[in-house]
C-alpha positions as a Python dict, from the first residue, in 0.01 Angstrom:
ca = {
    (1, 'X'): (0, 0, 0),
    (2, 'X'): (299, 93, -176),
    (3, 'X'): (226, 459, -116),
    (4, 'X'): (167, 403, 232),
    (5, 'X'): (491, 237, 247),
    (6, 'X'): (655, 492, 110),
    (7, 'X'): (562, 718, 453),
    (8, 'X'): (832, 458, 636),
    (9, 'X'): (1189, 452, 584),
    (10, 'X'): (1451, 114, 602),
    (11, 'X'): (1713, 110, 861),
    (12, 'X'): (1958, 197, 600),
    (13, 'X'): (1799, 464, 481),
    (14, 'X'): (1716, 605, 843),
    (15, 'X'): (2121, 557, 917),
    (16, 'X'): (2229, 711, 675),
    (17, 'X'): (2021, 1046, 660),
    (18, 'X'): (2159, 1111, 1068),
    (19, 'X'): (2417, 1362, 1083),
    (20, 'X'): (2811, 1216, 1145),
    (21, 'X'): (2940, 1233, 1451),
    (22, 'X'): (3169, 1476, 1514),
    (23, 'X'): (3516, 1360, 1592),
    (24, 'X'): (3664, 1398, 1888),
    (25, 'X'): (3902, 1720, 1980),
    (26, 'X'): (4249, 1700, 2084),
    (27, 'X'): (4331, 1791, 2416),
    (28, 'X'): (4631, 2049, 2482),
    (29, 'X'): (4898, 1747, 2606),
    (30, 'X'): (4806, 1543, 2274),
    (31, 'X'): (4853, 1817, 2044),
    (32, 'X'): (5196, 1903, 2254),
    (33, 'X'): (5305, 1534, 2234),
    (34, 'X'): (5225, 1486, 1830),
    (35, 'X'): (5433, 1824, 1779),
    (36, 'X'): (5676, 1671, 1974),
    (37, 'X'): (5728, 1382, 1800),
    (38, 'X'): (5742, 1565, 1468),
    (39, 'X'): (6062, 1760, 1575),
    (40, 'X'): (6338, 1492, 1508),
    (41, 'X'): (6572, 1694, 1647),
    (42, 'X'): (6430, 1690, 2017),
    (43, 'X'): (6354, 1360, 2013),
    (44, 'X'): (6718, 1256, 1950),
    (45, 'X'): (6807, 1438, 2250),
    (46, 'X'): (6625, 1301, 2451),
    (47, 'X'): (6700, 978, 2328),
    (48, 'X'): (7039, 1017, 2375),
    (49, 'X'): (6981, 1170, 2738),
    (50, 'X'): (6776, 864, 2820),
    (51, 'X'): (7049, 671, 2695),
    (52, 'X'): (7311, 819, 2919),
    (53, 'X'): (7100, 871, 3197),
    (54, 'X'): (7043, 476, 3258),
    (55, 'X'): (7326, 375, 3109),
    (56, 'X'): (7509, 514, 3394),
    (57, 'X'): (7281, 427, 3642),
    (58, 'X'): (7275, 33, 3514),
    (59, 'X'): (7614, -38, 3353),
    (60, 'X'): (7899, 38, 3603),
    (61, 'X'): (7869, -322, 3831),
    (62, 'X'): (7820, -484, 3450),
    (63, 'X'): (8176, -340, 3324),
    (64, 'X'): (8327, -385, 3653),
    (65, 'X'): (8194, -769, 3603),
    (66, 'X'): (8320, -758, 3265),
    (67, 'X'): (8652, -577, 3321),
    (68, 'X'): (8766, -718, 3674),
    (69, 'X'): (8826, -337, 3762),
    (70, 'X'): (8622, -116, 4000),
    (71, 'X'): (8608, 298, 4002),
    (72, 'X'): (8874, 317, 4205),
    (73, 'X'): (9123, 50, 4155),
    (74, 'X'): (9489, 162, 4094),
    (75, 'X'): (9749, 25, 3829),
    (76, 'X'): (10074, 157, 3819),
    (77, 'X'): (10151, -40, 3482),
    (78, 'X'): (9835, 71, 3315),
    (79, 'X'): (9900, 433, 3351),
    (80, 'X'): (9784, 658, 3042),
    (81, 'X'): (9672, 320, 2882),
    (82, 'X'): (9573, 396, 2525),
    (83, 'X'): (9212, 343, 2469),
    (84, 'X'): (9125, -59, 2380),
    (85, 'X'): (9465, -132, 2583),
    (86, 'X'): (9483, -353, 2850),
    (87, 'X'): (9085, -421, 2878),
    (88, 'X'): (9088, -48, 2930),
    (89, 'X'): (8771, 7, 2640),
    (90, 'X'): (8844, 402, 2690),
    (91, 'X'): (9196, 388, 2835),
    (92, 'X'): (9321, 481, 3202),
    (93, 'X'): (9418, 732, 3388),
    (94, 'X'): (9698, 911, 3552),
    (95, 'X'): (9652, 656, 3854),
    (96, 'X'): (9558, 340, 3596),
    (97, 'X'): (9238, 357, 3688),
    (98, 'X'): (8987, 246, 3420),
    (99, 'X'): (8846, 543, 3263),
    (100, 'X'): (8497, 351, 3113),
    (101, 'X'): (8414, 314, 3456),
    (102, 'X'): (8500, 630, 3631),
    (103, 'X'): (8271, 813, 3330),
    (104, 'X'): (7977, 580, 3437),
    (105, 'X'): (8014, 695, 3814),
    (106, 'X'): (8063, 1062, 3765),
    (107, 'X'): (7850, 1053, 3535),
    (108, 'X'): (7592, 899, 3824),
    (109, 'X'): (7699, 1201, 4062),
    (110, 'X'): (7701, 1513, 3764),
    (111, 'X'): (7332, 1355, 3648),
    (112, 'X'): (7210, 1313, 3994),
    (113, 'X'): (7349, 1696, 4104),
    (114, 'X'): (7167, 1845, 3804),
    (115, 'X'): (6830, 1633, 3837),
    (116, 'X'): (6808, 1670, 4194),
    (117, 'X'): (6912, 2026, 4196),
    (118, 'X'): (6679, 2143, 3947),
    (119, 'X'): (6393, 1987, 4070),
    (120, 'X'): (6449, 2179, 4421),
    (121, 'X'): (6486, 2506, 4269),
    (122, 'X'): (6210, 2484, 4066),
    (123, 'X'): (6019, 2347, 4346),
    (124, 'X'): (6134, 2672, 4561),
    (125, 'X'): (6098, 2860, 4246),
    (126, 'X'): (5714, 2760, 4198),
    (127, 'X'): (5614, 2743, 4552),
    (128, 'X'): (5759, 3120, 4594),
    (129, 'X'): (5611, 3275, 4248),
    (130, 'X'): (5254, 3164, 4296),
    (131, 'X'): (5227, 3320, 4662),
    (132, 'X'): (5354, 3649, 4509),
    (133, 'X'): (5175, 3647, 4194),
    (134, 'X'): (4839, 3530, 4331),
    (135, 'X'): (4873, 3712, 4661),
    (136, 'X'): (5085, 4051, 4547),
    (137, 'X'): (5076, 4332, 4797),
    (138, 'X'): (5343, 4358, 5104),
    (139, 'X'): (5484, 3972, 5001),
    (140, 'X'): (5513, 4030, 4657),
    (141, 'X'): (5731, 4335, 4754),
    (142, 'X'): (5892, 4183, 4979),
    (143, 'X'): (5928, 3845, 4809),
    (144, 'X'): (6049, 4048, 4520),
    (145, 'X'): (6285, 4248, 4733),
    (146, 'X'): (6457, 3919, 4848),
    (147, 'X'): (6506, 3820, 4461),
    (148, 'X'): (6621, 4173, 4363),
    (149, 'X'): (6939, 4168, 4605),
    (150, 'X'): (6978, 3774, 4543),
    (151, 'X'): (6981, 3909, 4149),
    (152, 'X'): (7239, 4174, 4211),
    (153, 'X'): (7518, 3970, 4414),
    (154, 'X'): (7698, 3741, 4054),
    (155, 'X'): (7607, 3386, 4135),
    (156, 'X'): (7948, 3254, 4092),
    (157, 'X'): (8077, 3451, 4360),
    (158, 'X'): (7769, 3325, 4581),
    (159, 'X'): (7846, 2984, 4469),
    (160, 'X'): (8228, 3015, 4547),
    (161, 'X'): (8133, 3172, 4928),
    (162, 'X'): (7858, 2879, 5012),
    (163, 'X'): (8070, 2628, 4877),
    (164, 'X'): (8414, 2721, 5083),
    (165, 'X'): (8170, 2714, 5379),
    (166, 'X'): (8054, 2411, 5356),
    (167, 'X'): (8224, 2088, 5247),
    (168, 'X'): (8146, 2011, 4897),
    (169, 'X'): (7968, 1690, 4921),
    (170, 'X'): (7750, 1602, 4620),
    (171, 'X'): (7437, 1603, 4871),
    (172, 'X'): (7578, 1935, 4966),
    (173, 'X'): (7604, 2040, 4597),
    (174, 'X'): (7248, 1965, 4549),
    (175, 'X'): (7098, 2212, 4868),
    (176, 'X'): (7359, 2488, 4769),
    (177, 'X'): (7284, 2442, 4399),
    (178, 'X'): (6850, 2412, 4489),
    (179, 'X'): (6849, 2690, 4702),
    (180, 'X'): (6993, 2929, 4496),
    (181, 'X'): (6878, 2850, 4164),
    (182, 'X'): (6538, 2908, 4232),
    (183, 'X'): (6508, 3262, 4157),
    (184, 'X'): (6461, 3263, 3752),
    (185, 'X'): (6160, 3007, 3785),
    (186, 'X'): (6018, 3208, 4080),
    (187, 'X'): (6033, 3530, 3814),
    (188, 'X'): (5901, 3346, 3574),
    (189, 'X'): (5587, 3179, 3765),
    (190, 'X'): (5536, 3497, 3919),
    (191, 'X'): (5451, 3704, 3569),
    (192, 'X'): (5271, 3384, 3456),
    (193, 'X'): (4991, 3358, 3760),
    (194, 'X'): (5000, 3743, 3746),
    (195, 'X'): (4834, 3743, 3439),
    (196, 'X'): (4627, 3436, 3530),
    (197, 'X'): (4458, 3534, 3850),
    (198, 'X'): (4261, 3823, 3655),
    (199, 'X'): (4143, 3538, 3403),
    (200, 'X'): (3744, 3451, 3488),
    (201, 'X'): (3806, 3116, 3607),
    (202, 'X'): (4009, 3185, 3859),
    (203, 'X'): (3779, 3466, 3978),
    (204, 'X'): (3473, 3270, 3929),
    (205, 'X'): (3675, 2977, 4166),
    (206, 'X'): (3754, 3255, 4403),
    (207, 'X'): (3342, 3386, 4415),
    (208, 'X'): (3245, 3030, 4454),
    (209, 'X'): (3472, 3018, 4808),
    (210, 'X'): (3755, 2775, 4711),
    (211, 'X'): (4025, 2869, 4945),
    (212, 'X'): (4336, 3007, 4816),
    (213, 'X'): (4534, 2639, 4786),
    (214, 'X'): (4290, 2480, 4597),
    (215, 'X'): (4283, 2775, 4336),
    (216, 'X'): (4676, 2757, 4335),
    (217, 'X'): (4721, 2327, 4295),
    (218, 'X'): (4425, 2298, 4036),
    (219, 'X'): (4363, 2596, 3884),
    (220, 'X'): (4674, 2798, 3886),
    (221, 'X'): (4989, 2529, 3916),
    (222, 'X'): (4794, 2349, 3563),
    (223, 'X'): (4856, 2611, 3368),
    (224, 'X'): (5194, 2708, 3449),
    (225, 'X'): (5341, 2349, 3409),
    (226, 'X'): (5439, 2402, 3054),
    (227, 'X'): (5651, 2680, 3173),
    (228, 'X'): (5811, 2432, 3479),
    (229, 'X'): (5868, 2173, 3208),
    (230, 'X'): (6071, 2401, 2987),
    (231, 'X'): (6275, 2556, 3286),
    (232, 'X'): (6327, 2221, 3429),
    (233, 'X'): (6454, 2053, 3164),
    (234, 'X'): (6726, 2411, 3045),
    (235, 'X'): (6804, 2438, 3475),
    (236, 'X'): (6980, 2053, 3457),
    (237, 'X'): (7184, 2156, 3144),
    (238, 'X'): (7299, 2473, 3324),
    (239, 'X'): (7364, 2302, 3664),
    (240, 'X'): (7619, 2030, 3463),
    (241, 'X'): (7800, 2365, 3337),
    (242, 'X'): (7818, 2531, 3702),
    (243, 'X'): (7892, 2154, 3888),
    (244, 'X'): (8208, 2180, 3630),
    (245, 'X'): (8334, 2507, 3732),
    (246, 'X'): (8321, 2471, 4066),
    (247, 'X'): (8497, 2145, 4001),
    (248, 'X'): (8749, 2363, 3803),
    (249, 'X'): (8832, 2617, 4090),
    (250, 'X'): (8871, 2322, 4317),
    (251, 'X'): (8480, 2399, 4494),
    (252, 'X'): (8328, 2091, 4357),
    (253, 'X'): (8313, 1674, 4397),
    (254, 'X'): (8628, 1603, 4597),
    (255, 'X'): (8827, 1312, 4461),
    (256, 'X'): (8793, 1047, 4478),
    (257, 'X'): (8482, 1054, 4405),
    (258, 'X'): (8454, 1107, 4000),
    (259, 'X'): (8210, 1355, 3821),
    (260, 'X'): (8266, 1462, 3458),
    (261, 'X'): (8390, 1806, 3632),
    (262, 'X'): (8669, 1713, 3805),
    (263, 'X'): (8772, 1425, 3588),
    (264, 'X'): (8806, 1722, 3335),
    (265, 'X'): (8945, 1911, 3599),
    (266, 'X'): (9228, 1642, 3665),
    (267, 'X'): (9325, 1559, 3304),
    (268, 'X'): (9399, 1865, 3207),
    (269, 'X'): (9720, 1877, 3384),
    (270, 'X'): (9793, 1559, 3159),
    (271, 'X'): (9679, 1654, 2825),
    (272, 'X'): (10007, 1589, 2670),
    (273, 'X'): (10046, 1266, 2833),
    (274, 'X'): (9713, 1131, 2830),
    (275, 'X'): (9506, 1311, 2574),
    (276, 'X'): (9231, 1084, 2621),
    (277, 'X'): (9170, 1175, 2963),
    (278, 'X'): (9037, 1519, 2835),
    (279, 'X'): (8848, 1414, 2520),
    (280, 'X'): (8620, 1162, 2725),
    (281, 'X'): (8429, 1384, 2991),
    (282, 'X'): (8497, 1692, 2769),
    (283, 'X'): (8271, 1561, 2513),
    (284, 'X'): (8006, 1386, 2740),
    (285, 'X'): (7967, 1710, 2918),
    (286, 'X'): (7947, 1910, 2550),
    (287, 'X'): (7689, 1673, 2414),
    (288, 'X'): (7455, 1642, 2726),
    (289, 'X'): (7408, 2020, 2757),
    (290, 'X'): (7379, 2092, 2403),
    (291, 'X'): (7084, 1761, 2449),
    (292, 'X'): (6945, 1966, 2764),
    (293, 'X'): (6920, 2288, 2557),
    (294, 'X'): (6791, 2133, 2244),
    (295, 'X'): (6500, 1953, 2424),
    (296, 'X'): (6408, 2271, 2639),
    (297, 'X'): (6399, 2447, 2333),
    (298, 'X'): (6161, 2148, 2228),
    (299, 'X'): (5963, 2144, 2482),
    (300, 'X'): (5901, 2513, 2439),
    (301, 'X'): (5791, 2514, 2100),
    (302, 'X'): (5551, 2156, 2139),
    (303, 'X'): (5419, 2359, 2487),
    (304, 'X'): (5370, 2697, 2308),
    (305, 'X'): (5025, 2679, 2118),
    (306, 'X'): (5091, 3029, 1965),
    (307, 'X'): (5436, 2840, 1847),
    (308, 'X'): (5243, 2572, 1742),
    (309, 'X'): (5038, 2798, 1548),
}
């Protein structure tokens, strides 16, 4: 009997002699976002772009509550107001206006300009790059043409010619700005799906009869998302910089409607008076596109896997 018993094994016994189970791999997003989070240094930024982002889209009609002031309400007595004088938390300007508040609003317009504006060129940029990468022939040439003479006219003076045309409205701002951004992201989607529509997935997909837009929203756009993220996010610091210069040479948001531009713009003629008026959108502008360029630069190496490597 007891030899016989011997033939069977307990539960326990039987458990413990199966193989583990092998633990579950890490997709490609999961291992971006835990290298992410590692990098201190991008995650601040974004924090702190978060942070300004809804802080100026919630707290202006709280500190106009708080303050009894609006964006553009005029004081002839609180004129250069220190900062922390007068319920003026950041001082006032050359009109008395409360500074706090008009660096909420721009800051509303110079956000919305760069978010809105990158998205469309990218958008252009993407849609453009994947017809001539996965298409190439005549309207890659052609396509490529387009971007070649786009390429060789400076952008500034393309910027300055639109923008005299046209009345510089921040809607305005954001087509002008969209449609000619677009052609760094359409370069770089281009060489991307290039080198992807040789890959045998994509030529399997294409043997199998999946028409040409299915191929380029599931198989193609996928993989060159990583690449959209990064440009995206550098594209909004670089549209702050060029929203400011145009603001600078007059081309920009008209007052009296503020953006960090042509506050900066303004207070420059009253730096000695009203130092203050400088300092403010000066630094918000220095700090958000350094926090663009850091998290791009993030986003590049948590996207990368041969970074990551």
């Amino acid at each position: 009997m007891a030899k016989g018993a011997s033939l069977f094994h307990s539960p326990k016994q039987s458990d413990a002699s199966m193989p583990a189970e092998a633990p579950r791999s890490r997709s490609f997003w999961e291992d971006a976002l835990r290298s992410l989070l590692r990098d201190k240094l991008t995650v601040l930024s974004m924090s702190v772009l978060l942070l300004l982002t809804i802080g100026c889209i919630v707290l202006p009609p709280l500190v106009e509550d708080w303050t009894g002031f609006d964006s553009n309400s005029t004081n002839v007595l609180d004129r250069y107001a220190a900062p922390g004088e007068n319920k003026h938390l950041l001082g006032a300007d050359q009109l008395g206006r409360d500074q706090l508040i008009r660096l909420l609003y721009g800051g509303r317009v110079s956000f919305g300009i760069a978010y809105l504006a990158s998205f469309l060129s990218i958008t252009i940029g993407v849609i453009v790059g994947i017809l001539a990468g996965y298409y190439g022939g005549v309207l890659d040439e052609f396509i490529m043409w387009i971007i070649n003479t786009l390429a060789s006219i400076p952008q500034l003076f393309l910027l300055i010619l639109v923008s005299t045309i046209f009345s510089a409205s921040p809607a305005v701002l954001v087509i002008i700005l969209g449609v000619l951004g677009w052609i760094t992201s359409c370069r770089l989607v281009r060489g991307e799906v290039i080198a992807l529509r040789e890959r045998d997935y994509i030529l399997a997909a294409h043997a199998m009869g999946a028409p040409a837009w299915r191929i380029a929203i599931f198989h193609l756009f996928p993989n060159v998302l990583p690449l959209i993220i990064v440009a995206l996010t550098i594209n909004a610091g670089t549209l702050i910089l060029i929203e400011s210069g145009l603001s600078f040479l007059g081309l920009g948001v008209q007052p009296p409607i503020p953006s960090w531009g042509n506050m900066l713009t303004t207070a420059r003629t009253y730096f000695v008076t009203g130092p203050h008026l400088v300092v403010w959108p000066g630094m918000l502008i220095t700090v958000t596109v350094l926090c663009f360029y850091l998290v791009g630069d993030g986003l590049r190496d948590a996207l990368d896997p041969w970074i990551r490597r």
